[in-house]
Coordinates of C-alpha atoms in Angstrom, one line a residue:
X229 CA 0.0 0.0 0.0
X230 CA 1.3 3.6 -0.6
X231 CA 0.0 7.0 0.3
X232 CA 0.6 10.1 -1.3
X233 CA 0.9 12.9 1.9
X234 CA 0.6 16.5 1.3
X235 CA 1.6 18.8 4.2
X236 CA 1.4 22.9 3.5
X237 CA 2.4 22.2 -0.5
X238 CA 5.4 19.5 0.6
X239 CA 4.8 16.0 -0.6
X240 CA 6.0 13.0 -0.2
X241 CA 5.5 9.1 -1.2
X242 CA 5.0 6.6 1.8
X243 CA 5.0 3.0 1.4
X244 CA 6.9 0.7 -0.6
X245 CA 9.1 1.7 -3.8
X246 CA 10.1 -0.5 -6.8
X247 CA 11.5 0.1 -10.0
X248 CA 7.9 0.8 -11.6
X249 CA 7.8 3.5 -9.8
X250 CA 10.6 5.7 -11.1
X251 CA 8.5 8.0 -13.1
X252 CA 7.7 9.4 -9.9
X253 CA 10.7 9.0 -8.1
X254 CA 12.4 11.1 -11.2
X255 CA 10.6 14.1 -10.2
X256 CA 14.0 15.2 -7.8
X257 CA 11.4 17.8 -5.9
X258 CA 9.6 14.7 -4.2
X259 CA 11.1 12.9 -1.1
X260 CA 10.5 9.2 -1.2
X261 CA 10.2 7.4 2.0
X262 CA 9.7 3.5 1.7
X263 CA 8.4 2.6 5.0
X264 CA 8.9 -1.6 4.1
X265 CA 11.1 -2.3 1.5
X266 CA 13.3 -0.7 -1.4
X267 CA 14.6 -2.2 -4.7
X268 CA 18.7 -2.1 -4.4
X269 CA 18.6 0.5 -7.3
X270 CA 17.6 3.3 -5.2
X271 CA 21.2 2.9 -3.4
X272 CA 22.5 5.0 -6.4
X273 CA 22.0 7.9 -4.9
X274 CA 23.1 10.2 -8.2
X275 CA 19.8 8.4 -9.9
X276 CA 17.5 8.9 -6.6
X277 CA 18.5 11.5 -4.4
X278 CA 15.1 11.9 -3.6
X279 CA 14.1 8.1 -1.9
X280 CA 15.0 7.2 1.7
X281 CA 14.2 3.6 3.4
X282 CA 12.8 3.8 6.6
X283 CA 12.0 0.1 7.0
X284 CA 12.7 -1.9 10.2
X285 CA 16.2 -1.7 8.6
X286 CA 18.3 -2.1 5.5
X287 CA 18.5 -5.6 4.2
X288 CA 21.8 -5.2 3.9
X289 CA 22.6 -5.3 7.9
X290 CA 22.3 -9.2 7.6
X291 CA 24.7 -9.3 5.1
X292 CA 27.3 -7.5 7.2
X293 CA 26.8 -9.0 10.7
X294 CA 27.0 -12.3 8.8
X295 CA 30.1 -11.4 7.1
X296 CA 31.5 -10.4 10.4
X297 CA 30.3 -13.2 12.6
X298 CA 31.1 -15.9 10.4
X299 CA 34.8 -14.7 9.5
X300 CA 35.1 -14.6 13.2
X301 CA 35.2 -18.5 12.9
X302 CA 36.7 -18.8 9.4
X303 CA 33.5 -20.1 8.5
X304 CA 33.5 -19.7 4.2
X305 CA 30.8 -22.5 2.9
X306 CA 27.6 -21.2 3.7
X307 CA 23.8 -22.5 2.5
X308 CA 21.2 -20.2 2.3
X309 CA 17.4 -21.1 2.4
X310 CA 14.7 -18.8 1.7
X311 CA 11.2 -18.6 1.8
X312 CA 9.6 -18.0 -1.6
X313 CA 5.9 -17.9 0.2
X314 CA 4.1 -15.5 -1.2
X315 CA 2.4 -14.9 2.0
X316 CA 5.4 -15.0 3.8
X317 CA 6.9 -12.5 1.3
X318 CA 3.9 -10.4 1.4
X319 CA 3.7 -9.8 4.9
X320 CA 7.5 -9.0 5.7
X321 CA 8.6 -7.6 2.0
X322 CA 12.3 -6.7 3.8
X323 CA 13.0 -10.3 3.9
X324 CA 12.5 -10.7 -0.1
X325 CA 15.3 -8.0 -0.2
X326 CA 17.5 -9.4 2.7
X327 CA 17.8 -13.0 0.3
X328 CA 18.9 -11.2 -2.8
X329 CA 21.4 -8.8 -1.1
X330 CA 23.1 -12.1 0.8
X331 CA 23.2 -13.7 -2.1
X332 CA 24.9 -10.9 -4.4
X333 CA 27.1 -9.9 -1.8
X334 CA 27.7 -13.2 1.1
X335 CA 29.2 -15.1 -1.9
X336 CA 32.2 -12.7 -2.2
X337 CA 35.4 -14.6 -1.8
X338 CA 36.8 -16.3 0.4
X339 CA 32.5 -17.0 1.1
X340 CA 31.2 -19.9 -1.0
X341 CA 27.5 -19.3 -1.2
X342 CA 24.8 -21.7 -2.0
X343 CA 21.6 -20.5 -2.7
X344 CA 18.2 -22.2 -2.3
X345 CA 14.6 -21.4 -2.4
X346 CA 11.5 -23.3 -1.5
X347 CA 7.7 -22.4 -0.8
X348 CA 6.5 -23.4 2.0
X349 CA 2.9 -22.9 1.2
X350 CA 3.5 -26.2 -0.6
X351 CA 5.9 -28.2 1.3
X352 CA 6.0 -29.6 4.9
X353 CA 8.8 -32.1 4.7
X354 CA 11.9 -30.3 4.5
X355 CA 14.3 -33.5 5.0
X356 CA 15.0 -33.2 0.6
X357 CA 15.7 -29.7 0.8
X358 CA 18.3 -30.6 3.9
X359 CA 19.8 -33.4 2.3
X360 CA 20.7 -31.3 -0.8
X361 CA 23.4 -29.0 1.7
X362 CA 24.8 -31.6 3.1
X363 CA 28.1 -31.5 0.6
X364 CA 28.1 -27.7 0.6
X365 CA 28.9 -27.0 3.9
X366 CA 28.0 -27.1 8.0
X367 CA 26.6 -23.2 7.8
X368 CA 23.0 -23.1 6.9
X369 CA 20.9 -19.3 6.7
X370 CA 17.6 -19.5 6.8
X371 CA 14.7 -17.0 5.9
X372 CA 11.3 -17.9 6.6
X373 CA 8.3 -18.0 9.3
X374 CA 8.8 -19.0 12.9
X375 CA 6.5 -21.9 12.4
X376 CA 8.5 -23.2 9.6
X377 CA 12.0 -23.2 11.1
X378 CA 11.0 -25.4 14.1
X379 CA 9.9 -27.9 11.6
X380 CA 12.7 -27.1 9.6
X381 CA 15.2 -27.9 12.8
X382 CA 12.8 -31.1 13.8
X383 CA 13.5 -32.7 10.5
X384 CA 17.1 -32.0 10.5
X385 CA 17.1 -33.5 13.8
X386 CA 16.3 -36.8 12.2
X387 CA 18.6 -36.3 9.4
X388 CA 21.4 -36.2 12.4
X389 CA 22.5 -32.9 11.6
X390 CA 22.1 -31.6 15.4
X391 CA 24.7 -32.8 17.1
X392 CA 27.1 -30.0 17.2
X393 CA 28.2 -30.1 13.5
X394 CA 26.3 -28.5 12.1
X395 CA 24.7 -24.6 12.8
X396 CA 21.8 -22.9 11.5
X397 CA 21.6 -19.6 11.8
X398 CA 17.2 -17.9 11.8
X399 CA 17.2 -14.3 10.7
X400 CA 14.1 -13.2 12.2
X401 CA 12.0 -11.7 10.1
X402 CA 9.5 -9.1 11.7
X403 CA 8.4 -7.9 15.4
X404 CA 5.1 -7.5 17.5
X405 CA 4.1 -6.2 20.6
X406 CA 3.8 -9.8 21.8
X407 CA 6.2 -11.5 20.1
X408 CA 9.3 -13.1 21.5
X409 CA 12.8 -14.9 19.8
X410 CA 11.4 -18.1 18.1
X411 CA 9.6 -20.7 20.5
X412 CA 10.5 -24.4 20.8
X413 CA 7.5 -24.9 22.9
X414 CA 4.4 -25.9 20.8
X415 CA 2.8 -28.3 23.6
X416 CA 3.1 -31.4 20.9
X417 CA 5.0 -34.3 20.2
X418 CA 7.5 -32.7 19.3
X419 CA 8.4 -30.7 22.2
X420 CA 11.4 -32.7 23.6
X421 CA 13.0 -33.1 19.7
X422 CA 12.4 -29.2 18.9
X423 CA 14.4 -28.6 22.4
X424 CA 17.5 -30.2 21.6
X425 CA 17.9 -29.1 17.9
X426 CA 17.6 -25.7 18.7
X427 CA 20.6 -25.7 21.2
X428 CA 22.3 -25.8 16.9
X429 CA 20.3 -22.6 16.1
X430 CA 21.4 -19.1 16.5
X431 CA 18.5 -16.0 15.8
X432 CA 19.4 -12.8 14.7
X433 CA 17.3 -10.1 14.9
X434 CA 17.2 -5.8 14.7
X435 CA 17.3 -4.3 18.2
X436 CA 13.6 -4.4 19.6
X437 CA 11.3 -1.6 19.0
X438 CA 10.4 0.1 22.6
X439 CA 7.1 -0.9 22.2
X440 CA 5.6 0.2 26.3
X441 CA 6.5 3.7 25.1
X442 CA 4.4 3.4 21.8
X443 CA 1.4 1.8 23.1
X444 CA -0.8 4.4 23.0
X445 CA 0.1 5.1 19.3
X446 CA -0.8 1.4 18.6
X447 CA -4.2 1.4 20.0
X448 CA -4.9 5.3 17.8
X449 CA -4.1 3.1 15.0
X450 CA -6.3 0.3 15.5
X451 CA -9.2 2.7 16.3
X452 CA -8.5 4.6 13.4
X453 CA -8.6 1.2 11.2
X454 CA -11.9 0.8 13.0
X455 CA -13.5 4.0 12.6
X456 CA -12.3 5.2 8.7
X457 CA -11.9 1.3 6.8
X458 CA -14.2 -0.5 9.1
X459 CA -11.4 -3.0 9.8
X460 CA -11.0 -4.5 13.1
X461 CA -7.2 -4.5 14.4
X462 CA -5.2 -6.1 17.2
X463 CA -3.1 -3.4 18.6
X464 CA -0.5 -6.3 19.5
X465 CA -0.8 -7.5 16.2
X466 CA 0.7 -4.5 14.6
X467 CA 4.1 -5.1 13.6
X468 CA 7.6 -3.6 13.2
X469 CA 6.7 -2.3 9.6
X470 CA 3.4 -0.7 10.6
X471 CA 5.9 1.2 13.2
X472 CA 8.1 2.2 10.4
X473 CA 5.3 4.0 9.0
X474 CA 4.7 6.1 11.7
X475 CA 8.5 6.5 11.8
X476 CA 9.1 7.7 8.1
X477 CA 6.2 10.6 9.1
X478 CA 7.7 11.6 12.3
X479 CA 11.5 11.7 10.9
X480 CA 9.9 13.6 7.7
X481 CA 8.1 16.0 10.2
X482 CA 11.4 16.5 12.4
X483 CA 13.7 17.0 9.6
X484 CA 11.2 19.8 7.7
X485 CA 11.1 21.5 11.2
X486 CA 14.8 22.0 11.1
X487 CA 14.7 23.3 7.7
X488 CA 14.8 27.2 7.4
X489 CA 13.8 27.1 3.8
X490 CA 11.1 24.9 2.9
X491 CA 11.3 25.5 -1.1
X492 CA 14.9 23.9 -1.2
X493 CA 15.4 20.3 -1.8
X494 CA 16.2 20.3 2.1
X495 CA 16.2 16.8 2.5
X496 CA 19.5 15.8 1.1
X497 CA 20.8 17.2 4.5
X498 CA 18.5 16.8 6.7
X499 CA 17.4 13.4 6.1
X500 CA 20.8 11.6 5.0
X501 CA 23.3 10.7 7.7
X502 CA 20.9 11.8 10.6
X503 CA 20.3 9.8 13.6
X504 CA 16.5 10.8 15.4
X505 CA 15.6 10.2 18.8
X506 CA 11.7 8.8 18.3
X507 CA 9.6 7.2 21.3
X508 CA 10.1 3.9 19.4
X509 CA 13.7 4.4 19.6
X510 CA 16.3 5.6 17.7
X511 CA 16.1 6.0 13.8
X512 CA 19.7 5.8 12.5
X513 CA 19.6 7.2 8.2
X514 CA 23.0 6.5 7.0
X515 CA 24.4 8.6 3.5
X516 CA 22.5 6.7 1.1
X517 CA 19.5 7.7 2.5
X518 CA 19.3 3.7 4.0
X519 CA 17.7 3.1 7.9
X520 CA 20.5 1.3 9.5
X521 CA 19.6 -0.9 12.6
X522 CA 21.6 -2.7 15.4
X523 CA 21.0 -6.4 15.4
X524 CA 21.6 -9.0 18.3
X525 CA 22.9 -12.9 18.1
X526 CA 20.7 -15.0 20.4
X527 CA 22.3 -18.2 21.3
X528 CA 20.0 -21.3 22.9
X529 CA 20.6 -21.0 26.9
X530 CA 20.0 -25.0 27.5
X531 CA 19.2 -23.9 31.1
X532 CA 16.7 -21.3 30.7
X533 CA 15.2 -22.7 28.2
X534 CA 15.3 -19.7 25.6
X535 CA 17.6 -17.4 23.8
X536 CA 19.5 -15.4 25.0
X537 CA 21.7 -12.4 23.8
X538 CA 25.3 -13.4 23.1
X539 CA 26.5 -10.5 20.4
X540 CA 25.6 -7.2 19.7
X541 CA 26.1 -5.7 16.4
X542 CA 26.3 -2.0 15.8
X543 CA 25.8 -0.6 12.8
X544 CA 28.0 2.3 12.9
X545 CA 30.9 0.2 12.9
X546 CA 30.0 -2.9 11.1
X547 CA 31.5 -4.8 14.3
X548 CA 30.2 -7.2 16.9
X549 CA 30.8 -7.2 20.4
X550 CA 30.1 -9.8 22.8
X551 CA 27.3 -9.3 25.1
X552 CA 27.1 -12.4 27.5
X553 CA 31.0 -13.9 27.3
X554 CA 29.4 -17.4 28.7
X555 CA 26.7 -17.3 26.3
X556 CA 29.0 -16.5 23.2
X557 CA 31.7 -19.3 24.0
X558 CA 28.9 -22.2 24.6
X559 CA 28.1 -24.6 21.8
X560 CA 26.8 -27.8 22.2
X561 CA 29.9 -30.5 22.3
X562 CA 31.9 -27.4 24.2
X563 CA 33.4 -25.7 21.1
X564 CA 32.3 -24.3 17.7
X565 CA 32.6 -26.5 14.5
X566 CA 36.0 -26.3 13.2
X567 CA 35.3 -27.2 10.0
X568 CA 32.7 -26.0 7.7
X569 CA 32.8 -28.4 5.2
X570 CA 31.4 -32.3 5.4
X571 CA 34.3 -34.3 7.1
X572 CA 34.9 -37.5 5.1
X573 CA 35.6 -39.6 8.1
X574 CA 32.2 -38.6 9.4
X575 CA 29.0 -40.7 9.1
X576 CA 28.1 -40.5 5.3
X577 CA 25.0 -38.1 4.1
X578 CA 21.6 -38.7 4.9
X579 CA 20.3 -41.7 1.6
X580 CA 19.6 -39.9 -1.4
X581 CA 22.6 -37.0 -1.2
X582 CA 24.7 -36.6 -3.9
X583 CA 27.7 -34.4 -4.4
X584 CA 26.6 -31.1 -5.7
X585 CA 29.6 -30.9 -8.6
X586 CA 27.5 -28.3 -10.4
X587 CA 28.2 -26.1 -7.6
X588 CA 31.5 -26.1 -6.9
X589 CA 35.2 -26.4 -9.2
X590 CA 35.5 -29.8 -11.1
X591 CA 39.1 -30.3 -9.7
X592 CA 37.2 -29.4 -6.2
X593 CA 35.0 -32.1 -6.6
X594 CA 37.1 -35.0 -8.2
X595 CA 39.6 -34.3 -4.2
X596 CA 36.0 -34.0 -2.4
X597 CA 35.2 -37.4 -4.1
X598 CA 39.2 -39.0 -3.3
X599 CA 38.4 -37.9 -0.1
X600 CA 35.4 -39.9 0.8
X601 CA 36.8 -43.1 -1.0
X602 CA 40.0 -42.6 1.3
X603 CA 37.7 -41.6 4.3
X604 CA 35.9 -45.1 3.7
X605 CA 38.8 -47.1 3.3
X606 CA 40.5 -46.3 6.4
X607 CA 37.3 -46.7 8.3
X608 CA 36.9 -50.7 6.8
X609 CA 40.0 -51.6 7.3

């Protein structure tokens, strides 16, 4: 959805901004603000000087916190599975963008990437999908609903891959009042089995919204739904992108207020590289007119039962900082995986995994191959 707002003769776009869109976003005397996603293009700043994204945060955090924590560990062959859900995609647009700038920019070298997309509107066995990493590497990314990735950690329980080898790594994908880090706990069968694979998960998600602060603005909005579009609204319901929208008006509002003339394009420096203090917290706009949030690692706390923080990651610096030194050094078997890659003298693949060669070098393949013959041989004899 996107609004055209008028204020004393000033406009400006709100909502979402793709590439269709650029016959407006040509006209330079416009400001832009995307309040859920932006196509990459509007980076270029010397095409659109006029578009900012104020969505829960650039997509292109992930891809630096994930560059930093995994180099950490000299971690290089990394999976990546996202959610091509419509209604997933739909809902939390950011994530759409968050897949495509990990994969055009977490594959850089040393980083062997391995892309992979499934729907889960149509699947609910994700053993296949699972089997198809297990030559690529021990790091797996995932993008998708909450839901899906304690079935997706179930079923890679019973493929074997939770036993320390092997980490998954959840980007979280949107907030709520309500809402807390992704749940083991469904009250089924599968209780016991969801507990001990996620001790190989790690979450990331954006620094929470101060929603106590904002809760009178949530309930305005839901009365407002009710009262104009006769559309009834949980006021815990509404999300970290229905926030941003109230954000991209308030930072628009603040930044026009500090402008002495209103006929100039003032928003090239009063938007861009501007940090504002809102009751939801603080909205960081880096040079490229791009919202830029902190994120923090959760690890699994076997002993509490949840996640807890281990890493911060701040934005400003593109480096992480350990939070919880306990939390940060604990994986399960006491240390992280050495190796990213499949160790030949390991247990083989789950049946029905082949060795990807059309991913990786030929003369990488024909050692990988050597390797598992000599791995087998020494174990038989």
């Amino acid at each position: 959805m996107r609004w055209t707002m008028t204020i004393s003769r000033l406009s400006f776009l709100l909502g979402g901004i793709k590439m269709s869109y650029f016959w407006v976003i040509s006209r330079e005397n416009i400001p832009l603000l995307a309040s859920t996603a932006t196509d990459q293009a509007f980076l270029d700043r010397a095409r659109f000087p006029t578009t900012f994204s104020l969505a829960p945060s650039g997509p292109f955090v992930y891809t630096s916190l994930l560059k930093a924590y995994f180099g950490q560990y000299s971690w290089r062959f990394v999976s990546l599975l996202c959610d091509s859900s419509p209604k997933f995609l739909s809902s939390t647009p950011m994530n759409a963008e968050a897949c495509n700038d990990i994969t055009r920019h977490l594959g850089d070298a040393p980083t062997r990437l391995l892309p992979v997309s499934f729907n889960s509107d149509s699947t609910d066995n994700y053993a296949s999908v699972l089997r198809s990493l297990w030559d690529h590497g021990k790091i797996i990314v995932v993008i998708t609903r909450e839901g899906v990735m304690r079935k997706i950690m179930i079923d890679a329980a019973g493929l074997g891959m939770t036993n320390g080898k092997f980490v998954f790594v959840y980007l979280q994908p949107v907030q709520t009042p309500d809402s807390q880090i992704l749940s083991w706990m469904y009250h089924d069968r599968n209780d016991v089995t969801a507990f001990t694979a996620f001790q190989n998960l790690i979450v990331v998600s954006y620094v929470g919204i101060q929603w106590s602060k904002i809760s009178s603005l949530l309930t305005a909005v839901a009365d407002k739904s009710l009262s104009d579009y006769a559309t009834k609204i949980d006021p815990k319901k509404l999300n970290s992108y229905a926030v941003s929208a109230y954000e991209s008006v308030a930072v628009f509002a603040k930044a026009l207020n500090q402008s002495a003339d209103k006929e100039k394009p003032w928003w090239r420096t009063n938007l861009s590289g501007r940090n504002f203090e809102l009751d939801s917290g603080k909205v960081i706009i880096d040079r490229d007119g791009q919202r830029k949030n902190d994120a923090v690692i959760f690890y699994f706390n076997s002993k509490a039962k949840n996640f807890q923080p281990a890493w911060y990651f701040t934005t400003e610096t593109n480096r992480l900082v350990i939070f919880k030194a306990d939390l940060a050094d604990q994986w399960p078997g006491g240390s992280a995986p050495v190796s990213d890659r499949h160790d030949p003298t390991e247990d083989e693949a789950p049946t029905g995994t082949r060795v990807r060669c059309s991913i990786l070098p030929h003369s990488f393949c024909a050692v990988n191959k050597a390797l598992r013959a000599i791995g087998r041989h020494v174990l038989l004899h």
